[in-house]
XYZ file of C-alpha atoms in Angstrom:
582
model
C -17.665 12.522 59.147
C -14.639 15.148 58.824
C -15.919 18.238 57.281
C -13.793 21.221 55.909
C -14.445 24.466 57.574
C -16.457 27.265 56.395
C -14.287 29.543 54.188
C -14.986 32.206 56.727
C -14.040 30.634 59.912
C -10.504 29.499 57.673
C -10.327 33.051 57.351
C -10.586 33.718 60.902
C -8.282 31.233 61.734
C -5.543 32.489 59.413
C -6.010 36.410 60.970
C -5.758 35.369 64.446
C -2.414 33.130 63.318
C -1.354 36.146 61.746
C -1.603 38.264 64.507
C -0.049 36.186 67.250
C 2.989 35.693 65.073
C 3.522 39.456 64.600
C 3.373 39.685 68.541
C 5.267 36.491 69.092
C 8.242 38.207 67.327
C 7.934 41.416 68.598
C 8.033 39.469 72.065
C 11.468 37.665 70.885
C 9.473 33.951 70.878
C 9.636 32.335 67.785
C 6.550 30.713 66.570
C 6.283 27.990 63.531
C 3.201 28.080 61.802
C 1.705 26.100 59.192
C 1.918 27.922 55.689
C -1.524 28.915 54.434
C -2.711 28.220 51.434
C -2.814 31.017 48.681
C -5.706 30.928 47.951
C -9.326 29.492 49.381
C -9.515 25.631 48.049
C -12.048 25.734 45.321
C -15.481 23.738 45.337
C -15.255 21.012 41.995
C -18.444 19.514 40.953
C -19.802 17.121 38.116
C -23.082 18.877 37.607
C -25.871 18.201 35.229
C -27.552 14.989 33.756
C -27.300 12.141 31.396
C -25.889 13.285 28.016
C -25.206 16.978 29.306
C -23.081 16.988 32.161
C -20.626 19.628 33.091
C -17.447 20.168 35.346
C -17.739 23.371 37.183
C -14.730 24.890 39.428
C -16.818 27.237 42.017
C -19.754 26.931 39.887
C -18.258 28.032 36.813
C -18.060 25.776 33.938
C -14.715 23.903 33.548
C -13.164 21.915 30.311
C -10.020 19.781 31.399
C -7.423 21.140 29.123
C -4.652 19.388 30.286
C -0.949 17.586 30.044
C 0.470 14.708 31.796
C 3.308 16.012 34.332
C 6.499 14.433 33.951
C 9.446 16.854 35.588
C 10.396 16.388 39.397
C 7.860 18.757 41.832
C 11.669 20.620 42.685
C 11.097 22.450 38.874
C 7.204 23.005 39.633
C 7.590 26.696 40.327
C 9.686 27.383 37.425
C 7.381 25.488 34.805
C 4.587 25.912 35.337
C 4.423 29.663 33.749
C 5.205 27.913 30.686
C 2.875 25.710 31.161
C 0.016 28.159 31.574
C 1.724 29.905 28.977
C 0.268 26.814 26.980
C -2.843 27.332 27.580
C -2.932 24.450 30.001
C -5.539 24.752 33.307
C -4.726 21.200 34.431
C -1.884 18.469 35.034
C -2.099 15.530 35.769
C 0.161 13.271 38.237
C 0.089 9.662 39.279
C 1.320 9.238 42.682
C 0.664 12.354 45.556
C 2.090 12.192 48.739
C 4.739 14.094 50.834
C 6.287 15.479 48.122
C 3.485 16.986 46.074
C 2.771 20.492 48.060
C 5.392 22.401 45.990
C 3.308 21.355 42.900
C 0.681 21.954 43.911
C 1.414 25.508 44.949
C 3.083 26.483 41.524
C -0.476 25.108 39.634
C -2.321 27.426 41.996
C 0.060 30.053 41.513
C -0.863 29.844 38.247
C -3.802 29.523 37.821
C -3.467 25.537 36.749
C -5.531 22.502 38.735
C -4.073 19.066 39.469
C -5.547 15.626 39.139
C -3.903 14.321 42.094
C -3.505 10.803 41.526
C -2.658 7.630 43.584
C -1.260 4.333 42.885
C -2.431 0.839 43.018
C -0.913 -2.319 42.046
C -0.801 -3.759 39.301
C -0.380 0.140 37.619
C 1.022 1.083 34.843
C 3.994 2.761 36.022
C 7.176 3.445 38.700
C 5.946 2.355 41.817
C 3.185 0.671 40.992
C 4.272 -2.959 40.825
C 3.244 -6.216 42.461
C 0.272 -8.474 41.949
C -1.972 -8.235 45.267
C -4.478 -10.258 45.918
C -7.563 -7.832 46.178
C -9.849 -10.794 47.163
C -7.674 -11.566 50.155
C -5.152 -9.230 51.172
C -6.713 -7.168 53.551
C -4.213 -5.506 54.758
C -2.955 -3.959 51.891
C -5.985 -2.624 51.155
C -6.166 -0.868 54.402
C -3.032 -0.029 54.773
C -3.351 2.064 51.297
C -6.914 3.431 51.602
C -5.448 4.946 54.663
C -2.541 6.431 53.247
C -4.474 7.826 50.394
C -6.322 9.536 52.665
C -3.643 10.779 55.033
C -2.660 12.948 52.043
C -6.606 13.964 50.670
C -6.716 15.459 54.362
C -3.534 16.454 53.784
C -4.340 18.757 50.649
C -8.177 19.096 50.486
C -7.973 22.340 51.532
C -5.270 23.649 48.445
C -6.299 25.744 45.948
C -4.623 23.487 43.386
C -6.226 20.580 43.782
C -9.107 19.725 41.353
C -9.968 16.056 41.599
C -8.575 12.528 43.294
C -7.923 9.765 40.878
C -7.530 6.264 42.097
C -5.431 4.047 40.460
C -3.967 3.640 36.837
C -4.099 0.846 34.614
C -4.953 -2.225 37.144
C -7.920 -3.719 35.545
C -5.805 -4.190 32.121
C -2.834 -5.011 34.542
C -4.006 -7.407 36.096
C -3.698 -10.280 33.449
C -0.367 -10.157 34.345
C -0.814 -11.427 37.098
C -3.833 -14.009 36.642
C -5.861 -15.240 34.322
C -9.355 -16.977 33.873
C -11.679 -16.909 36.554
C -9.491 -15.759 39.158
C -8.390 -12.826 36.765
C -12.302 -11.793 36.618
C -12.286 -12.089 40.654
C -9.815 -9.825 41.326
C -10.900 -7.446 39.165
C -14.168 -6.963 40.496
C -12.685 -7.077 43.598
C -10.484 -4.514 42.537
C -13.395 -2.208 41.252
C -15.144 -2.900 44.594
C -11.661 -1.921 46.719
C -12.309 1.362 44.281
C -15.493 2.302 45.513
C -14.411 1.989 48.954
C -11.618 4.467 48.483
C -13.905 6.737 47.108
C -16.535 6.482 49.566
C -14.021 7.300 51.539
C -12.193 10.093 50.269
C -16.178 11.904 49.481
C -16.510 12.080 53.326
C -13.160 13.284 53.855
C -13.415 15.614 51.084
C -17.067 16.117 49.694
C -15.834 19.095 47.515
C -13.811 17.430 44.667
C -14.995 14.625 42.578
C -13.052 11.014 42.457
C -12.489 9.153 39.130
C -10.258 6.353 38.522
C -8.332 5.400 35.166
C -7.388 2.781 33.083
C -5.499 1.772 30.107
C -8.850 0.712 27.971
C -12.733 1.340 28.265
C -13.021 -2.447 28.498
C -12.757 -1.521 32.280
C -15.779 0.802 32.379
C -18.195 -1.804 32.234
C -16.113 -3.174 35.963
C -16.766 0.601 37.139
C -20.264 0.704 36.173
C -21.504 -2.405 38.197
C -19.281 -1.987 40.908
C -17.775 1.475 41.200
C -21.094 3.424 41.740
C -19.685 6.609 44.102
C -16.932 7.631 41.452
C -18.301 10.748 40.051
C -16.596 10.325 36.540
C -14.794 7.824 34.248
C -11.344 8.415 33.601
C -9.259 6.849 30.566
C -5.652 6.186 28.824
C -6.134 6.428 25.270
C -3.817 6.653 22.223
C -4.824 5.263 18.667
C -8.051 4.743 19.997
C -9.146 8.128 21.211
C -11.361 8.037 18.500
C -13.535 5.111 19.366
C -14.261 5.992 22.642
C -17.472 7.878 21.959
C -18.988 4.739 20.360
C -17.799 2.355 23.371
C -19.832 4.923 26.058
C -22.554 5.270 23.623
C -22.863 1.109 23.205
C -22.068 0.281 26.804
C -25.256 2.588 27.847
C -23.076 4.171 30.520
C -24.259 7.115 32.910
C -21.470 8.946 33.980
C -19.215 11.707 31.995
C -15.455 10.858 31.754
C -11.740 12.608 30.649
C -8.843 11.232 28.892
C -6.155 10.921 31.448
C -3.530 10.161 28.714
C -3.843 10.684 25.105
C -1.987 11.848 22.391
C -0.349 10.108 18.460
C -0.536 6.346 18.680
C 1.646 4.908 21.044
C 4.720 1.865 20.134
C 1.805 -1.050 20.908
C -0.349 -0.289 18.168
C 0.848 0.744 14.732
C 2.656 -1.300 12.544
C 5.638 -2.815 12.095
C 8.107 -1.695 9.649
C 10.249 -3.546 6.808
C 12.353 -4.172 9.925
C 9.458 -5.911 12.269
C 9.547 -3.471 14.790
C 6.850 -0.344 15.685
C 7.560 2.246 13.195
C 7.419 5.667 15.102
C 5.152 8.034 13.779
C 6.844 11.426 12.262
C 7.108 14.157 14.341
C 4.801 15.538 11.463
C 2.381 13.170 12.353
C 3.270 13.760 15.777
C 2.032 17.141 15.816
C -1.140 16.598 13.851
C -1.927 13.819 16.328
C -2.795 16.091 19.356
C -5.232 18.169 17.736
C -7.149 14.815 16.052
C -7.606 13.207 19.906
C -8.286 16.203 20.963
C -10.965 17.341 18.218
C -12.254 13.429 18.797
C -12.924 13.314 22.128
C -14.545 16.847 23.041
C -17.136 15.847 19.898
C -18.671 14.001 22.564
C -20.585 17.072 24.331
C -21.970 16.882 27.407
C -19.739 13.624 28.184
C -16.494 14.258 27.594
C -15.341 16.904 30.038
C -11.485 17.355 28.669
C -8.099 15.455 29.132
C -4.750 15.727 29.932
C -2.959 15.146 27.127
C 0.695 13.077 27.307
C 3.195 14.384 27.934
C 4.811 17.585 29.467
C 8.264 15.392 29.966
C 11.846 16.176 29.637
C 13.338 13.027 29.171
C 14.868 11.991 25.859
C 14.805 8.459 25.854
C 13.035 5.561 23.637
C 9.466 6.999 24.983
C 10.671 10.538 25.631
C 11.066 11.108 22.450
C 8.455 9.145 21.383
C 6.029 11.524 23.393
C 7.516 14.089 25.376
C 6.531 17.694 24.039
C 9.920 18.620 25.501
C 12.628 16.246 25.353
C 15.543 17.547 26.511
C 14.214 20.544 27.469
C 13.719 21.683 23.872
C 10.451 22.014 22.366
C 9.069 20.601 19.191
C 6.250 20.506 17.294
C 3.910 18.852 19.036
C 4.723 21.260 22.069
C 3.332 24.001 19.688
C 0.659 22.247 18.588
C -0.862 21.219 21.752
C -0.251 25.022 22.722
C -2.486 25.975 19.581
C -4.973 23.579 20.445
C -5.575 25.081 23.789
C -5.198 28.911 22.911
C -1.952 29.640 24.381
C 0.430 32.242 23.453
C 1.670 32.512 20.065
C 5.155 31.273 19.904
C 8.188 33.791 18.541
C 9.734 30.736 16.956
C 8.702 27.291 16.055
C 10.932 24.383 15.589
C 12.684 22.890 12.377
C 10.492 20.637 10.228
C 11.852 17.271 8.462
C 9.217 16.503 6.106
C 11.122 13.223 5.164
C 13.949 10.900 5.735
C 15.598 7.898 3.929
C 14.433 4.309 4.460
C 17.443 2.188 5.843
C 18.194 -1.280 4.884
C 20.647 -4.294 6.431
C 24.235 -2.293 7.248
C 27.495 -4.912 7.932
C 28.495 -4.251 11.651
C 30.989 -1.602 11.860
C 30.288 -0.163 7.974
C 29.520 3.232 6.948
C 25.514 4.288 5.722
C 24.141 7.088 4.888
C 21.562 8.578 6.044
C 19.355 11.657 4.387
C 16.530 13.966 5.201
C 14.881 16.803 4.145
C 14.093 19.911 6.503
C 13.026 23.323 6.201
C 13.097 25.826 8.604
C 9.981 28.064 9.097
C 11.533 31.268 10.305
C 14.534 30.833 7.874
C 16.916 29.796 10.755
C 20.390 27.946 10.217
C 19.918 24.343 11.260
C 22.251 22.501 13.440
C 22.505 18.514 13.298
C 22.672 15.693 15.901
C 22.373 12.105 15.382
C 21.719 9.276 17.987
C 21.380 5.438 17.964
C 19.551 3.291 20.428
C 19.289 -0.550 20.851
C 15.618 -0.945 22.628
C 14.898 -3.926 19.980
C 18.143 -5.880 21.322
C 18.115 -5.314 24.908
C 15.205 -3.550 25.826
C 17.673 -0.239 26.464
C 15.763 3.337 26.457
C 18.966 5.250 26.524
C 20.130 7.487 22.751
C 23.558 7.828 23.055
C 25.601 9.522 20.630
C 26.420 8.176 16.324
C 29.470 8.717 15.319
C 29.143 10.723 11.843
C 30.426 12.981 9.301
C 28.602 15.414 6.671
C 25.326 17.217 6.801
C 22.325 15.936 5.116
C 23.438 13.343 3.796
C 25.429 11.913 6.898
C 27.612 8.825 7.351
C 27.299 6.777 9.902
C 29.104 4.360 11.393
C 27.264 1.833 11.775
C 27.320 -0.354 15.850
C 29.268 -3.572 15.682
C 26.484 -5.394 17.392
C 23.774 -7.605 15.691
C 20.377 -6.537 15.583
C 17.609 -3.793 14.840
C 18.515 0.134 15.901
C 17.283 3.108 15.361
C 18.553 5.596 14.264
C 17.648 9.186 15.470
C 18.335 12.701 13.607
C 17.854 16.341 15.325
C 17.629 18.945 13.724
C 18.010 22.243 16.131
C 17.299 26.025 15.318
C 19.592 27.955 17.845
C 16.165 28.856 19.609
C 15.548 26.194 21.856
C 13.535 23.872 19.612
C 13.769 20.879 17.480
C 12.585 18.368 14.950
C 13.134 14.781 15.402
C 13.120 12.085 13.032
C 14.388 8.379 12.890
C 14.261 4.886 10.911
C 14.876 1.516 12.336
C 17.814 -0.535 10.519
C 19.181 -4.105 11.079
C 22.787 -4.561 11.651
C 24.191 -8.108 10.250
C 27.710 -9.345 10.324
C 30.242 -8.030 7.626
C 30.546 -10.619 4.616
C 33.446 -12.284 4.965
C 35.485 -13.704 1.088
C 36.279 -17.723 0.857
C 34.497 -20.761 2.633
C 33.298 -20.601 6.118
C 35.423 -24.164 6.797
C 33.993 -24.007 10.601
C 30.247 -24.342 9.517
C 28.993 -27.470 10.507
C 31.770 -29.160 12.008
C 31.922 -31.321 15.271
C 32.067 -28.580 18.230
C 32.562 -29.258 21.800
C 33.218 -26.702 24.699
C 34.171 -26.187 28.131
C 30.657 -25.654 29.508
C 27.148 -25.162 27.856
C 24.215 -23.277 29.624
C 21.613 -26.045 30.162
C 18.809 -23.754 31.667
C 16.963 -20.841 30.713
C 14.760 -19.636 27.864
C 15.902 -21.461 24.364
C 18.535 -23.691 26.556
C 20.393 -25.999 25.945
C 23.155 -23.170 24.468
C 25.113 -26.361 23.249
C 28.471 -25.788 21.444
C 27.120 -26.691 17.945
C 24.847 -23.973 17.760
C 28.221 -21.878 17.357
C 29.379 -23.449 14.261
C 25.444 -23.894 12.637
C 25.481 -21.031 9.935
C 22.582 -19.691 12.087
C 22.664 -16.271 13.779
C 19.275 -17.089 15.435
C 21.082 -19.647 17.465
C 23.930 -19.595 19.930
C 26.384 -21.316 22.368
C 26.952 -19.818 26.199
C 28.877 -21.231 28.880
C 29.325 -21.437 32.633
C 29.702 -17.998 34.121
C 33.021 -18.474 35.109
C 36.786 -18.175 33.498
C 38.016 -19.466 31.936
C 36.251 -20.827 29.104
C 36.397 -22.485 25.267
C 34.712 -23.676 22.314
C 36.600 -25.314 19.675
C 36.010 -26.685 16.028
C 37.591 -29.644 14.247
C 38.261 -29.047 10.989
C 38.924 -33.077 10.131
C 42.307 -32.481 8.988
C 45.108 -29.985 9.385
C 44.231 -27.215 6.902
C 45.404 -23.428 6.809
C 42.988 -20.627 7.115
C 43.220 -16.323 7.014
C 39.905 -15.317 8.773
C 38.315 -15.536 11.870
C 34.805 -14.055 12.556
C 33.328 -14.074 16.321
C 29.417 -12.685 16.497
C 28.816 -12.618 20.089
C 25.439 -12.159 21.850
C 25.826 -10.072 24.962
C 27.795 -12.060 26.710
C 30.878 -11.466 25.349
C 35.130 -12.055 25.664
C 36.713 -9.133 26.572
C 40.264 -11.403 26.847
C 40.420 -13.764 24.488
C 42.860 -15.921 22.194
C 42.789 -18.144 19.189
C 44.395 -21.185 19.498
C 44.981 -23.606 16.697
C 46.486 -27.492 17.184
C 47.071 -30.417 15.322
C 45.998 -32.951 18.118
C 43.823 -31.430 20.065
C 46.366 -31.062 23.279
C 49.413 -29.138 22.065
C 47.529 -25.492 21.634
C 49.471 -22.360 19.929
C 48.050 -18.869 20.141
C 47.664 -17.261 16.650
C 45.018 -14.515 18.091
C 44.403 -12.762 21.208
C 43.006 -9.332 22.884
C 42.780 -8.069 26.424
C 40.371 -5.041 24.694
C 37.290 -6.971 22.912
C 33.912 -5.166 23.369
C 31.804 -7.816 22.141
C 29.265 -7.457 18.367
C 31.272 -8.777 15.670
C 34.869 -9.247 16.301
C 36.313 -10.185 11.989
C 39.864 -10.056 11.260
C 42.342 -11.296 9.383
C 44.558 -14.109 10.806
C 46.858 -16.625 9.297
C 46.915 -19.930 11.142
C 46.766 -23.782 10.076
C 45.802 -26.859 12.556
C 43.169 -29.376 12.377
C 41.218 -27.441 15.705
C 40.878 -23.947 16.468
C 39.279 -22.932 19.357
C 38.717 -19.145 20.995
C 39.994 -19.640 24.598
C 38.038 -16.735 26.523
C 40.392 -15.712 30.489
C 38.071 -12.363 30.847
C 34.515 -11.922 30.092
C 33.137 -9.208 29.348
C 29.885 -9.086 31.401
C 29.073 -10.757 35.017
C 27.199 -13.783 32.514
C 29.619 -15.916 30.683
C 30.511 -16.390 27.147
C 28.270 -16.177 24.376
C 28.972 -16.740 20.442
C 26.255 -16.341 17.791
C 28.664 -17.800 15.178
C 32.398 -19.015 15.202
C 33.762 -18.706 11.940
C 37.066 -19.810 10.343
C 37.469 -18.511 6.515
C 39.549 -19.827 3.692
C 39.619 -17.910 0.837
C-alpha cells in the first residue's frame, strides 16, 4: 500500500530541499526542484452515521457550496478571487490530468477545494465518448484505472484537492449504446469497474473520499449493490432537485450524497412552446431557480452535504446562455443570486432586469418583426441593446450570431431567409459589466407569393435523386408537392436539375426556390417549349440558400432550375419549386 508521508517528515523534506538549493546557487550549480505545495494537503472525511452524516475538511465541518468550472485552467489564477468572492469553497471539474495543477493551485490560493473528476465512457461530455464494453474489455479498464491513478498520486498531496469523482453520466449513458439485458450487464459491470477504481484510489490516497455521479438517482440503486467503497453518492440534477430527498428516503439508501450539477430546469424537461420546441426559462426564473435547488436539497440534513451548482462558464452559446452565470464574461442575475445564496460579497451593481418580452408568431423569410420587452434597471443605469438569432432547432447549431435591427424597444428585425424555428435573443447591458437576457422562439415560413402556384403537382423529373438516407427516396416530385415537410436532393455532384412540365406552353412572373441546406449557390432558370431547346430567363453566381422569391417573366411548357455550383459539399436540395401566375 502507498501511504502519504507524515506532515512532518514533508516538512523536513521541503527544508532540506530548501537549503541545498540556496547552496547549489551560491555554488553556481543549478538545481530543478519540484514546486511544493502551498500549503499541507488537507485530511477530507465523511464522518458520522445514518441520517446525520457530515463532511469535515481537517476535522472541521464542511458544506459543499459549490459551481461547476467551465473556463480553461490558463484563467484559474485570475478567477478564482471572484469566485471566492462568491462565496464559493468548491468547483467542480470533470476530467484531471496534466493540465489541472494550475487549478488547482489558484483554488488553494484561495481558499476554494476541487472535486477532481475523471472520465469514463459513455459520459456526458467532451471526451467522454465511445461505448466500451465493461463486461469484456479489459484493457480499457486497466488502462484507465491506471491513469486515474497516475494523476491521484499525482495530486494527493495538494492542498486543493477535496475529493475524486469517478465518472459522469454512464449508467444513464449507456442506453445509448445497448439495450435490454445486455444494457443491465454492462451497467453493473460498470458499477463494479467503479468500485475497483475506488478501492483503488482509497489505498493510494486514504485521505479524501471517492464518489461517482450520474445524470439521475435511478443509478443509486447500481451503486448501492455494487459500489460499496464509494464514500458518498454524487448526482446531476435540474428540474428534479426537488425529488431527490424522497428517492434516498424510498430507496432505503446508507450513504450521504452532493449535487454535482444543479441549477433552473434544463432544455430536456420543460415544455414546449406554441412553437414545439423547449421554451427557456426567463432569466427571472433563472435567478430564482438557484436558490429553490439549493433551499431543496440542503432540507435534507444530515444527507445532503452541498453541491456544485452549474455553471461558472463563459461561453455564450445555445447552453451558455441557457446556464452560464457568466456568458460572455458578463454577469447576470443568476451570477448574483447564486452569490447571495452562498454569502458572498454584496455586489456594487446588479444587472438589467426584463420582466417581459413579446410572444412571436410565423415571420415570411426575409420580412421585418418586431420584437418588444420591458426592462428596468435597478441602479437607474442607461441600458444598451443587443439582439442575436440562433438556428439550434434546424441544424442543431449552438452558435448566436448577430440580428440585423433597427429601434430600441420595440426593435425590427429582419427576419433569416431560411425555413424553420429560431430564437431570438435580446441583451440588455448596463455599462457595468452585466446583463439581462431574454428570448422567444419563432418559425420562419416562406413569403406568400400573389396568383396560382402552376408548378404544384405537376409531373417532375430530375437529374439525380438521393435514394439513401433517413426519409429517402428525395424523388423529384416531392419538389413540386405543396409540402414544405418534403423535399427533392440530388447526386452530390454538378451539375444538376429538376424540372416541371406545365402541360402546355403558358407564361408565368414568379419563381420561388425553398431550399433545405443543401443549396445552389450558381444557378439558372431555364424555360422550353420541348423539353430540349432550353433558354435562361434566371440565373445567380451569389445564392445563399433559404428562400430564394423573385419576380421573373418567362413562358414555356418546362421550367427547370439548372444548379453548376452548390452551395455546400452535399448536393442540391429544394423544399418547394414554385412557378406563379398571377
Amino acid at each position: 500500500m502507498t501511504r502519504v508521508p507524515p506532515v512532518s517528515h514533508r516538512h523536513r523534506a521541503t527544508t532540506v530541499l530548501t537549503v541545498l538549493a540556496v547552496l547549489a546557487l551560491l555554488l553556481g550549480f543549478v538545481v530543478v526542484t519540484a514546486r511544493p505545495a502551498s500549503a499541507a494537503p488537507s485530511v477530507v472525511r465523511v464522518t458520522g452515521s445514518q441520517g446525520s452524516w457530515q463532511l469535515t475538511v481537517d476535522g472541521a465541518p464542511y458544506t459543499v457550496k459549490g459551481l461547476t468550472w467551465g473556463p480553461p485552467v490558463g484563467e484559474a489564477a485570475a478567477r478564482m478571487p471572484d469566485v471566492h468572492a462568491m462565496g464559493v469553497n468548491t468547483v467542480r471539474t470533470w476530467g484531471t490530468d496534466g493540465t489541472s495543477r494550475p487549478l488547482l493551485d489558484a483554488a488553494a490560493a484561495n481558499g476554494v477545494k476541487v472535486i477532481s473528476g475523471f472520465w469514463l465512457q459513455p459520459g456526458g461530455g467532451p471526451g467522454s465518448g465511445g461505448c466500451v464494453n465493461y463486461v469484456t474489455d479489459a484493457n480499457y479498464k486497466s488502462t484507465v484505472q491506471a491513469e486515474f491513478l497516475r494523476w491521484v498520486n499525482e495530486y494527493r498531496d495538494h492542498p486543493g484537492v477535496l475529493l475524486w469523482n469517478v465518472g459522469n453520466e454512464s449508467i444513464l449513458g449507456m442506453q445509448n449504446c445497448f439495450g435490454g439485458t445486455e444494457l443491465e450487464n454492462q451497467r453493473v459491470a460498470y458499477t463494479r469497474f467503479v468500485n475497483d477504481v475506488a478501492r483503488a484510489i482509497h489505498a493510494a490516497d486514504p485521505n479524501h473520499p471517492v464518489t461517482s455521479t450520474d445524470a439521475w438517482t435511478g443509478a443509486w440503486p447500481y451503486y448501492q449493490a455494487y459500489a460499496p467503497d464509494l464514500d458518498l453518492y454524487a448526482v446531476n440534477s435540474y428540474g428534479a432537485v426537488c425529488d431527490i430527498r424522497q428517492t434516498w428516503i424510498n430507496g432505503g439508501y446508507t450513504k450521504p450524497y452532493i449535487l454535482t450539477e444543479g441549477g433552473p430546469p434544463g432544455e430536456w424537461e420543460v415544455a414546449d412552446d406554441a412553437h414545439g420546441v423547449p421554451a427557456e426559462p426567463s432569466d427571472v426564473a433563472k435567478r430564482d431557480g438557484y436558490p429553490a435547488a439549493w433551499n431543496c436539497l440542503m432540507s435534507h440534513h444530515g444527507v445532503a452535504l452541498g453541491g456544485t451548482l452549474f455553471h461558472y462558464g463563459t461561453e455564450q452559446d445555445f447552453g451558455g446562455v441557457w446556464f452560464n452565470l457568466l456568458p460572455g464574461n458578463e454577469k447576470r442575475l443568476s451570477y448574483y443570486s447564486v452569490a447571495r445564496t452562498y454569502g458572498g460579497s454584496p455586489p456594487a451593481n446588479t444587472p438589467p432586469v426584463i420582466s417581459s418580452m413579446s410572444s412571436l408568431g410565423d415571420v415570411p423569410a426575409g420580412s421585418a418583426f418586431t420584437v418588444d420587452v420591458s426592462t428596468s434597471d435597478p441602479d437607474g443605469d442607461p441600458i444598451s441593446y443587443d439582439l442575436r438569432l440562433n438556428s439550434k432547432y434546424i441544424d442543431n447549431s449552438g452558435a448566436l450570431v448577430p440580428a440585423s435591427f433597427s429601434g430600441s424597444d420595440p426593435f425590427t428585425v429582419t427576419a433569416p431567409d431560411r425555413l424553420g424555428v429560431w430564437k431570438v435573443y435580446v441583451y440588455a447591458r448596463d455599462g457595468h459589466g452585466n446583463v439581462g437576457i431574454e428570448s422567444r422562439s419563432f418559425r420562419v415560413v416562406p413569403p406568400s407569393v400573389p396568383g396560382t402556384n402552376i408548378a404544384q403537382g405537376r409531373p417532375t423529373t430530375a437529374s439525380s435523386y438521393q435514394a439513401q438516407g433517413d426519409g429517402a427516396p428525395y424523388l423529384a416530385s416531392l419538389a413540386t408537392d405543396g409540402s414544405l415537410t418534403s423535399r427533392w436532393a440530388s447526386d452530390w455532384s454538378d451539375p444538376q436539375w429538376v424540372q416541371v412540365d406545365l402541360g402546355s406552353v403558358v407564361s408565368f412572373d414568379h419563381v420561388q426556390l425553398v431550399w433545405e441546406a443543401a443549396f445552389g449557390r450558381a444557378y439558372s432558370i431555364d424555360v422550353s417549349d420541348d423539353g430540349s431547346s432550353w433558354r435562361s430567363v434566371y440565373s445567380t453566381t451569389s445564392g445563399n440558400g433559404g428562400v430564394d422569391s423573385f419576380d421573373v417573366a418567362g413562358s414555356g411548357r418546362y421550367v427547370r432550375v439548372y444548379g453548376t455550383q452548390r452551395g455546400t459539399g452535399w448536393g442540391y436540395s429544394l423544399y418547394e419549386f414554385g412557378v406563379y401566375r398571377r
